[in-house]
C-alpha angles and dihedrals in degrees: 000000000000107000127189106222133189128214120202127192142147123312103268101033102075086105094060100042099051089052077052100065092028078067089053094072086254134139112228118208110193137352133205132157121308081004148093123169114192132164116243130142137239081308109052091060088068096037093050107042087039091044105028105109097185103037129116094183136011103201126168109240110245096191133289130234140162113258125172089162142070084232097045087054092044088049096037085045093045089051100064117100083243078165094077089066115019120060133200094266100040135112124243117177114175131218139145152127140284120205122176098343140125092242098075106167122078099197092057092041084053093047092056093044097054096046091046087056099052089042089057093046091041092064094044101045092034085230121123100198117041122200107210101203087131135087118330117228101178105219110214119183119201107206105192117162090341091300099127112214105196110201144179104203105227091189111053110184102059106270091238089071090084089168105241091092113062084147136045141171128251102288111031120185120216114261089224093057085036088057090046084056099049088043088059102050097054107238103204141144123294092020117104108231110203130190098180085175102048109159107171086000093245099141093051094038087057102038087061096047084049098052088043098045095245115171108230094221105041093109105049143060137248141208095242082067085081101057119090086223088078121042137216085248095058084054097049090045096053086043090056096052090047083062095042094050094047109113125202098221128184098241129143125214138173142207120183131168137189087215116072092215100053088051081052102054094038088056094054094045087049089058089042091050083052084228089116082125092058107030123069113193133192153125113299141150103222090208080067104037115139118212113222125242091272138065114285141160137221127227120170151161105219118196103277105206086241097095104344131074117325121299090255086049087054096042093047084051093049088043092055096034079056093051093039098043091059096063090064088065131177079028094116108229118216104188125181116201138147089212102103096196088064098107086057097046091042085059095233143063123253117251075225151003131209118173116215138166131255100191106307091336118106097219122168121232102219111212117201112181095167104027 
């Protein structure tokens, strides 16, 4: 059965997540921001959720259409085959967001939809009241400029909980945004990888998954489990290629922290994350740190002003990681920070410059290839 997906993920990725599932063997059709819509089949639901790096959400596309009206959404709505999905016992709740469009108020939007839904199914099905003790297929719209996404999430539990992380500290930063950084700066043998601001350990956990083609969601679960259109067969197969395709590289990787309790958590997420042969964990001040005598590269996460320490404390930090960095030369730098001042505190320009989000927040990747 051919099946038209779309992958969400963060504002700045969308590169990286549409060569993902280029490398899935899949044909995308269209990408915008935060988004990438692509046609697959019943196995493509396990193998992307299970294999996609960068992705917050994996839905089945339900069908698009313009609606500037309440009516246009209820008959746009009331049009699409919901009977493929969504039988007469199953749960479907609605929700959803509404950017730059004349329909401004979600719970309207989700009233018309629902009842747009159950009108639809009600013909089909010849019931008026449906139970909904079944199955749940969560329905999700996306309303931008007036153009309606209908969608069924297939992964429940964002994709960025990978599991390995029930705590953070008090700045996390998203798994999917800390595996774009690690993309970007290459992890690879013979090439020291150092966090020396680790926090939760994020940046390091999912370097090493990435070196040693760990798939990301290999060990969780997700809500499409739970629809007869994808058996438990289609799931055990994509999670035995998750195990057949994982490598044991010898790649070295630290994560070091000023503060004790962030090298403890990040120890414990490392043994959670299953990556102990990779990560070496351990008490540092970045601003002392010593390279050793090899090449090496580091990626780090920097506290930002938003949530962590004063804005001067910050700069002062960014003014003396500037001054100590540089004497690791040629060791390349790859810093993420909202703070947009941060070329002129670090005391050099970035070779280059990418911005990203982390969440809601703008932050910049800075990119040093010749520190």
């Amino acid at each position: 059965m051919r099946i038209r997906y779309t992958a969400t993920c963060l504002f700045g990725l969308e590169h990286l997540l549409g060569e993902e599932i280029d490398a899935l063997g899949y044909d995308r059709e269209k990408t915008i921001d935060g988004r990438v819509t692509f046609l697959g089949d019943e196995e493509t639901a396990p193998l992307a959720n299970i294999f996609l790096r960068y992705a917050e959400r994996v839905y089945i596309n339900l069908g698009e259409f313009r609606a500037a009206t309440f009516d246009e959404l209820f008959e746009g709505t009331r049009a699409l085959p919901w009977e493929a999905w969504i039988g007469r016992q199953d749960a479907f709740p609605v929700k959803g967001h509404s950017i730059r469009s004349a329909l401004t108020s979600l719970p309207a939007c989700q009233s018309i939809i629902k009842k747009a839904v159950v009108t639809r199914l009600g013909e089909v099905y010849g019931i008026r009241r449906f139970e909904e003790t079944g199955v749940k297929y969560q329905i999700e719209f996306f309303l931008f400029k007036d153009e309606v996404a209908l969608m069924i999430d297939t992964s429940g539990v964002p994709l960025h909980k990978r599991g390995y992380r029930p705590e953070a500290n008090a700045a996390p930063l998203r798994e999917t945004l800390a595996a774009a950084i690690a993309a970007y700066s290459r992890p690879r043998e013979n090439v020291l990888l150092w966090d020396p601001m680790c926090g939760s350990g994020t940046i390091a956990i999912e370097a090493a998954m990435l070196a040693n083609h760990i798939a990301p969601g290999a060990g969780r679960h997700f809500a499409a489990e739970a629809f007869p259109a994808f058996p438990k067969k289609l799931w055990d197969s994509a999670r035995e290629e998750a195990a057949d395709t994982r490598l044991h590289t010898a790649i070295e990787i630290y994560a070091s922290d000023l503060d004790p309790a962030c090298v403890e958590l990040t120890r414990a997420n490392v043994a959670r994350a299953g990556v102990g042969d990779w990560v070496r964990t351990f008490r540092a001040d970045a601003r002392e740190i010593s390279a050793p005598d090899r090449r090496g590269t580091i990626v780090t996460n920097p506290p930002y002003g938003e949530r962590l320490s004063t804005p001067e404390e910050v700069e002062r930090l960014y003014r003396e990681l500037g001054v100590h960095f540089r004497s690791l030369s040629p060791w390349q730098v790859y810093l993420i920070t909202s703070h947009e001042g941060f070329e002129r505190l670090y005391g050099k320009r970035a070779d280059k410059v990418r911005k990203l989000y982390n969440g809601m927040i703008p932050c910049y990747l800075y990119q040093y290839f010749k520190n």
